[in-house]
PDB file of C-alpha atoms and ligand atoms in Angstrom:
ATOM      1  CA  MET A   1      -3.044  -6.318 -26.602  1.00  0.00           C
ATOM      2  CA  GLU A   2      -0.712  -3.164 -27.298  1.00  0.00           C
ATOM      3  CA  HIS A   3      -3.591  -1.288 -28.041  1.00  0.00           C
ATOM      4  CA  LYS A   4      -5.458  -2.099 -24.956  1.00  0.00           C
ATOM      5  CA  MET A   5      -2.414  -1.023 -22.784  1.00  0.00           C
ATOM      6  CA  ILE A   6      -2.076   2.266 -24.609  1.00  0.00           C
ATOM      7  CA  VAL A   7      -6.034   2.912 -23.978  1.00  0.00           C
ATOM      8  CA  THR A   8      -5.597   1.974 -20.404  1.00  0.00           C
ATOM      9  CA  ARG A   9      -2.395   4.425 -20.118  1.00  0.00           C
ATOM     10  CA  THR A  10      -4.632   7.206 -21.721  1.00  0.00           C
ATOM     11  CA  GLU A  11      -7.558   6.657 -19.341  1.00  0.00           C
ATOM     12  CA  ARG A  12      -5.084   6.588 -16.397  1.00  0.00           C
ATOM     13  CA  LEU A  13      -3.676  10.037 -17.431  1.00  0.00           C
ATOM     14  CA  ASN A  14      -7.073  11.248 -17.958  1.00  0.00           C
ATOM     15  CA  LYS A  15      -8.040  10.498 -14.447  1.00  0.00           C
ATOM     16  CA  VAL A  16      -4.825  12.040 -13.127  1.00  0.00           C
ATOM     17  CA  CYS A  17      -5.726  15.211 -15.186  1.00  0.00           C
ATOM     18  CA  LYS A  18      -8.969  15.448 -13.713  1.00  0.00           C
ATOM     19  CA  ILE A  19      -7.488  15.324 -10.182  1.00  0.00           C
ATOM     20  CA  ILE A  20      -5.051  17.940 -11.134  1.00  0.00           C
ATOM     21  CA  GLU A  21      -7.727  20.201 -12.469  1.00  0.00           C
ATOM     22  CA  GLN A  22      -9.673  19.852  -9.334  1.00  0.00           C
ATOM     23  CA  TYR A  23      -6.662  21.292  -7.619  1.00  0.00           C
ATOM     24  CA  GLN A  24      -6.300  24.109 -10.104  1.00  0.00           C
ATOM     25  CA  TYR A  25      -2.650  23.121 -11.166  1.00  0.00           C
ATOM     26  CA  ARG A  26      -1.439  24.549  -7.916  1.00  0.00           C
ATOM     27  CA  LYS A  27       2.124  23.348  -7.026  1.00  0.00           C
ATOM     28  CA  ASN A  28       0.954  23.889  -3.283  1.00  0.00           C
ATOM     29  CA  ASN A  29      -1.494  21.212  -3.702  1.00  0.00           C
ATOM     30  CA  LEU A  30       1.223  18.704  -4.511  1.00  0.00           C
ATOM     31  CA  VAL A  31       0.477  16.632  -1.269  1.00  0.00           C
ATOM     32  CA  PRO A  32      -3.398  16.384  -1.800  1.00  0.00           C
ATOM     33  CA  ILE A  33      -2.958  15.614  -5.475  1.00  0.00           C
ATOM     34  CA  LEU A  34      -0.608  12.707  -4.500  1.00  0.00           C
ATOM     35  CA  GLN A  35      -3.052  11.591  -1.972  1.00  0.00           C
ATOM     36  CA  SER A  36      -6.003  11.574  -4.559  1.00  0.00           C
ATOM     37  CA  VAL A  37      -3.913   9.746  -7.054  1.00  0.00           C
ATOM     38  CA  GLN A  38      -2.787   7.181  -4.457  1.00  0.00           C
ATOM     39  CA  LEU A  39      -6.645   6.617  -3.472  1.00  0.00           C
ATOM     40  CA  GLN A  40      -7.210   5.924  -7.205  1.00  0.00           C
ATOM     41  CA  TYR A  41      -4.327   3.718  -7.873  1.00  0.00           C
ATOM     42  CA  GLU A  42      -3.257   2.373  -4.292  1.00  0.00           C
ATOM     43  CA  TYR A  43       0.443   3.509  -5.090  1.00  0.00           C
ATOM     44  CA  LEU A  44       2.147   6.262  -7.011  1.00  0.00           C
ATOM     45  CA  PRO A  45       3.199   4.796 -10.348  1.00  0.00           C
ATOM     46  CA  GLU A  46       6.479   6.543 -11.444  1.00  0.00           C
ATOM     47  CA  ASP A  47       5.197   7.469 -14.850  1.00  0.00           C
ATOM     48  CA  ILE A  48       2.177   9.130 -13.092  1.00  0.00           C
ATOM     49  CA  MET A  49       4.521  11.100 -10.666  1.00  0.00           C
ATOM     50  CA  GLU A  50       6.432  12.379 -13.840  1.00  0.00           C
ATOM     51  CA  PHE A  51       3.049  13.454 -15.436  1.00  0.00           C
ATOM     52  CA  ILE A  52       2.310  15.332 -12.296  1.00  0.00           C
ATOM     53  CA  ALA A  53       5.534  17.010 -12.179  1.00  0.00           C
ATOM     54  CA  ALA A  54       4.999  18.003 -15.835  1.00  0.00           C
ATOM     55  CA  SER A  55       1.489  19.155 -15.301  1.00  0.00           C
ATOM     56  CA  LEU A  56       2.576  21.309 -12.422  1.00  0.00           C
ATOM     57  CA  GLN A  57       5.746  22.622 -13.798  1.00  0.00           C
ATOM     58  CA  ILE A  58       7.976  21.410 -11.255  1.00  0.00           C
ATOM     59  CA  PRO A  59      10.878  19.022 -11.440  1.00  0.00           C
ATOM     60  CA  ALA A  60       9.907  15.097 -11.136  1.00  0.00           C
ATOM     61  CA  ALA A  61      12.655  15.043  -8.387  1.00  0.00           C
ATOM     62  CA  LYS A  62      10.686  17.301  -6.115  1.00  0.00           C
ATOM     63  CA  VAL A  63       7.572  14.863  -6.611  1.00  0.00           C
ATOM     64  CA  TYR A  64       9.570  12.007  -5.613  1.00  0.00           C
ATOM     65  CA  SER A  65      11.109  13.558  -2.781  1.00  0.00           C
ATOM     66  CA  VAL A  66       7.796  14.487  -1.346  1.00  0.00           C
ATOM     67  CA  ALA A  67       6.303  11.084  -2.144  1.00  0.00           C
ATOM     68  CA  SER A  68       9.099   9.336  -0.345  1.00  0.00           C
ATOM     69  CA  PHE A  69       9.020  11.852   2.486  1.00  0.00           C
ATOM     70  CA  TYR A  70       5.669  10.884   3.832  1.00  0.00           C
ATOM     71  CA  THR A  71       5.381   7.183   4.721  1.00  0.00           C
ATOM     72  CA  HIS A  72       1.854   6.934   3.851  1.00  0.00           C
ATOM     73  CA  PHE A  73       2.598   7.248   0.323  1.00  0.00           C
ATOM     74  CA  ALA A  74       3.304   3.855  -1.453  1.00  0.00           C
ATOM     75  CA  LEU A  75       5.821   4.012  -4.339  1.00  0.00           C
ATOM     76  CA  LYS A  76       5.500   0.385  -5.214  1.00  0.00           C
ATOM     77  CA  PRO A  77       2.242  -1.762  -6.103  1.00  0.00           C
ATOM     78  CA  LYS A  78       1.144  -3.784  -2.993  1.00  0.00           C
ATOM     79  CA  GLY A  79      -0.207  -7.114  -2.677  1.00  0.00           C
ATOM     80  CA  LYS A  80      -3.925  -8.202  -2.567  1.00  0.00           C
ATOM     81  CA  TYR A  81      -3.620  -8.438   1.226  1.00  0.00           C
ATOM     82  CA  VAL A  82      -1.698  -5.689   2.951  1.00  0.00           C
ATOM     83  CA  ILE A  83      -0.663  -6.842   6.405  1.00  0.00           C
ATOM     84  CA  LYS A  84       0.083  -4.102   8.769  1.00  0.00           C
ATOM     85  CA  VAL A  85       1.810  -5.255  11.943  1.00  0.00           C
ATOM     86  CA  CYS A  86       1.664  -2.382  14.537  1.00  0.00           C
ATOM     87  CA  ASN A  87       4.930  -1.788  16.416  1.00  0.00           C
ATOM     88  CA  GLY A  88       3.779   1.228  18.505  1.00  0.00           C
ATOM     89  CA  THR A  89       4.887   1.212  22.035  1.00  0.00           C
ATOM     90  CA  ALA A  90       1.833  -0.869  23.341  1.00  0.00           C
ATOM     91  CA  CYS A  91       2.227  -3.545  20.646  1.00  0.00           C
ATOM     92  CA  HIS A  92       5.983  -3.506  20.847  1.00  0.00           C
ATOM     93  CA  VAL A  93       5.926  -4.054  24.658  1.00  0.00           C
ATOM     94  CA  LYS A  94       3.379  -6.903  23.971  1.00  0.00           C
ATOM     95  CA  GLU A  95       5.798  -8.748  21.751  1.00  0.00           C
ATOM     96  CA  SER A  96       4.695  -7.608  18.190  1.00  0.00           C
ATOM     97  CA  LEU A  97       8.303  -7.991  16.861  1.00  0.00           C
ATOM     98  CA  PRO A  98       8.242 -11.898  17.116  1.00  0.00           C
ATOM     99  CA  ILE A  99       4.823 -11.721  15.309  1.00  0.00           C
ATOM    100  CA  LEU A 100       6.210  -9.693  12.468  1.00  0.00           C
ATOM    101  CA  ASP A 101       9.112 -12.054  11.945  1.00  0.00           C
ATOM    102  CA  LYS A 102       6.850 -14.997  12.089  1.00  0.00           C
ATOM    103  CA  ILE A 103       4.822 -13.199   9.432  1.00  0.00           C
ATOM    104  CA  ARG A 104       7.550 -12.339   7.219  1.00  0.00           C
ATOM    105  CA  THR A 105       9.336 -15.901   7.448  1.00  0.00           C
ATOM    106  CA  TYR A 106       6.018 -17.535   6.391  1.00  0.00           C
ATOM    107  CA  LEU A 107       5.876 -15.261   3.420  1.00  0.00           C
ATOM    108  CA  LYS A 108       9.497 -15.315   2.682  1.00  0.00           C
ATOM    109  CA  LEU A 109       9.761 -11.577   3.001  1.00  0.00           C
ATOM    110  CA  ASP A 110      12.142  -9.179   4.858  1.00  0.00           C
ATOM    111  CA  GLU A 111      12.574  -5.545   5.785  1.00  0.00           C
ATOM    112  CA  LYS A 112      13.660  -4.899   2.162  1.00  0.00           C
ATOM    113  CA  LYS A 113      11.418  -7.067   0.176  1.00  0.00           C
ATOM    114  CA  ASN A 114       7.948  -6.429   1.530  1.00  0.00           C
ATOM    115  CA  THR A 115       5.675  -7.755  -1.200  1.00  0.00           C
ATOM    116  CA  THR A 116       5.501 -11.455  -2.399  1.00  0.00           C
ATOM    117  CA  ASP A 117       6.215 -12.244  -5.989  1.00  0.00           C
ATOM    118  CA  ASP A 118       2.903 -13.410  -6.718  1.00  0.00           C
ATOM    119  CA  MET A 119       1.478  -9.893  -5.449  1.00  0.00           C
ATOM    120  CA  MET A 120      -0.836 -11.645  -2.873  1.00  0.00           C
ATOM    121  CA  PHE A 121       0.770 -10.259   0.446  1.00  0.00           C
ATOM    122  CA  THR A 122       2.440  -6.952   1.143  1.00  0.00           C
ATOM    123  CA  VAL A 123       3.779  -6.789   4.967  1.00  0.00           C
ATOM    124  CA  GLU A 124       4.219  -3.198   6.591  1.00  0.00           C
ATOM    125  CA  THR A 125       4.794  -2.059  10.175  1.00  0.00           C
ATOM    126  CA  VAL A 126       2.833   0.910  11.386  1.00  0.00           C
ATOM    127  CA  SER A 127       3.566   3.110  14.422  1.00  0.00           C
ATOM    128  CA  CYS A 128       0.137   2.983  16.290  1.00  0.00           C
ATOM    129  CA  LEU A 129      -3.142   1.792  14.946  1.00  0.00           C
ATOM    130  CA  GLY A 130      -5.179   3.618  17.740  1.00  0.00           C
ATOM    131  CA  ALA A 131      -6.152   0.195  19.358  1.00  0.00           C
ATOM    132  CA  CYS A 132      -3.501   0.073  22.093  1.00  0.00           C
ATOM    133  CA  GLY A 133      -5.876  -1.608  24.638  1.00  0.00           C
ATOM    134  CA  LEU A 134      -6.040  -4.499  21.995  1.00  0.00           C
ATOM    135  CA  ALA A 135      -2.180  -4.854  21.547  1.00  0.00           C
ATOM    136  CA  PRO A 136      -0.705  -6.504  19.817  1.00  0.00           C
ATOM    137  CA  VAL A 137      -2.646  -5.585  16.637  1.00  0.00           C
ATOM    138  CA  VAL A 138      -2.343  -6.615  13.133  1.00  0.00           C
ATOM    139  CA  VAL A 139      -4.608  -5.380  10.348  1.00  0.00           C
ATOM    140  CA  ILE A 140      -5.285  -7.207   7.021  1.00  0.00           C
ATOM    141  CA  ASN A 141      -6.484  -4.775   4.570  1.00  0.00           C
ATOM    142  CA  GLU A 142      -9.533  -3.404   6.815  1.00  0.00           C
ATOM    143  CA  GLU A 143      -9.786  -6.017   9.162  1.00  0.00           C
ATOM    144  CA  VAL A 144      -8.423  -5.681  12.599  1.00  0.00           C
ATOM    145  CA  HIS A 145      -6.870  -8.752  14.551  1.00  0.00           C
ATOM    146  CA  SER A 146      -6.478  -7.881  17.979  1.00  0.00           C
ATOM    147  CA  LEU A 147      -4.438  -9.521  20.961  1.00  0.00           C
ATOM    148  CA  MET A 148      -2.318 -11.325  18.392  1.00  0.00           C
ATOM    149  CA  THR A 149      -0.217 -14.328  19.347  1.00  0.00           C
ATOM    150  CA  LEU A 150       2.290 -16.561  17.247  1.00  0.00           C
ATOM    151  CA  GLU A 151      -0.276 -19.306  17.327  1.00  0.00           C
ATOM    152  CA  LYS A 152      -2.858 -16.952  15.888  1.00  0.00           C
ATOM    153  CA  VAL A 153      -0.496 -15.906  12.906  1.00  0.00           C
ATOM    154  CA  GLU A 154      -0.943 -19.758  11.783  1.00  0.00           C
ATOM    155  CA  THR A 155      -4.731 -19.516  12.023  1.00  0.00           C
ATOM    156  CA  LEU A 156      -4.628 -16.413  10.183  1.00  0.00           C
ATOM    157  CA  PHE A 157      -2.919 -17.664   7.182  1.00  0.00           C
ATOM    158  CA  ILE A 158      -5.047 -20.819   7.351  1.00  0.00           C
ATOM    159  CA  ASP A 159      -8.238 -18.625   6.908  1.00  0.00           C
ATOM    160  CA  LEU A 160      -6.718 -16.505   4.101  1.00  0.00           C
ATOM    161  CA  GLN A 161      -5.820 -19.523   2.077  1.00  0.00           C
ATOM    162  CA  ALA A 162      -9.326 -20.982   2.590  1.00  0.00           C
ATOM    163  CA  GLU A 163     -10.851 -17.608   1.653  1.00  0.00           C
ATOM    164  CA  GLU A 164      -8.616 -17.560  -1.470  1.00  0.00           C
ATOM    165  CA  ARG A 165      -9.819 -21.263  -2.315  1.00  0.00           C
ATOM    166  CA  LYS A 166     -13.392 -20.045  -1.892  1.00  0.00           C
ATOM    167  CA  GLU A 167     -12.852 -16.989  -4.151  1.00  0.00           C
ATOM    168  CA  ASN A 168     -11.171 -19.065  -6.822  1.00  0.00           C
ATOM    169  CA  ALA A 169     -13.915 -21.881  -6.894  1.00  0.00           C
ATOM    170  CA  ALA A 170     -16.585 -19.173  -7.251  1.00  0.00           C
TER     171      ALA A 170
HETATM  172  S1  FES B 201       0.633   0.729  19.683  1.00  0.00           S
HETATM  173 FE1  FES B 201      -0.245  -0.643  18.643  1.00  0.00          FE
HETATM  174  S2  FES B 201      -2.419   0.094  18.269  1.00  0.00           S
HETATM  175 FE2  FES B 201      -1.430   1.563  19.622  1.00  0.00          FE
END
């Protein structure tokens, strides 16, 4: 088991090495490097950020500060279902906040804790999903749910649970 973990870490580092190589070890390419790494892992693991810092010969604190500055970088792993509730102006006016509250309450999450312990759900807010005409909008993974209502939130979770049961039975 331990051996497998070591191999996995080595493999991870090899992939990151290739990404850094592609960007020719240039410090100026830190943002695109982080973007590529996040595409690979869906978030930026702490050890990987330290590895990037060492490879580019910059302080780890610099990498952390860049990663935390840009909201599209995730510093923690996300759940299987990433629920994005739009709180841009159009969605806000159409009551997106009560929808967000209902989703958080249902999953026992809040502003600080945004991922369920079983790693099934992450809830995030976004400023505009570019579908203002369909406000309020919620996106689950890549699927857009438009004209959301509090009632639709319940149906949404019933559907997700059904999907899960189907997956587990397969
Ligand atoms: S404000 Fe929500 S999609 Fe634009």
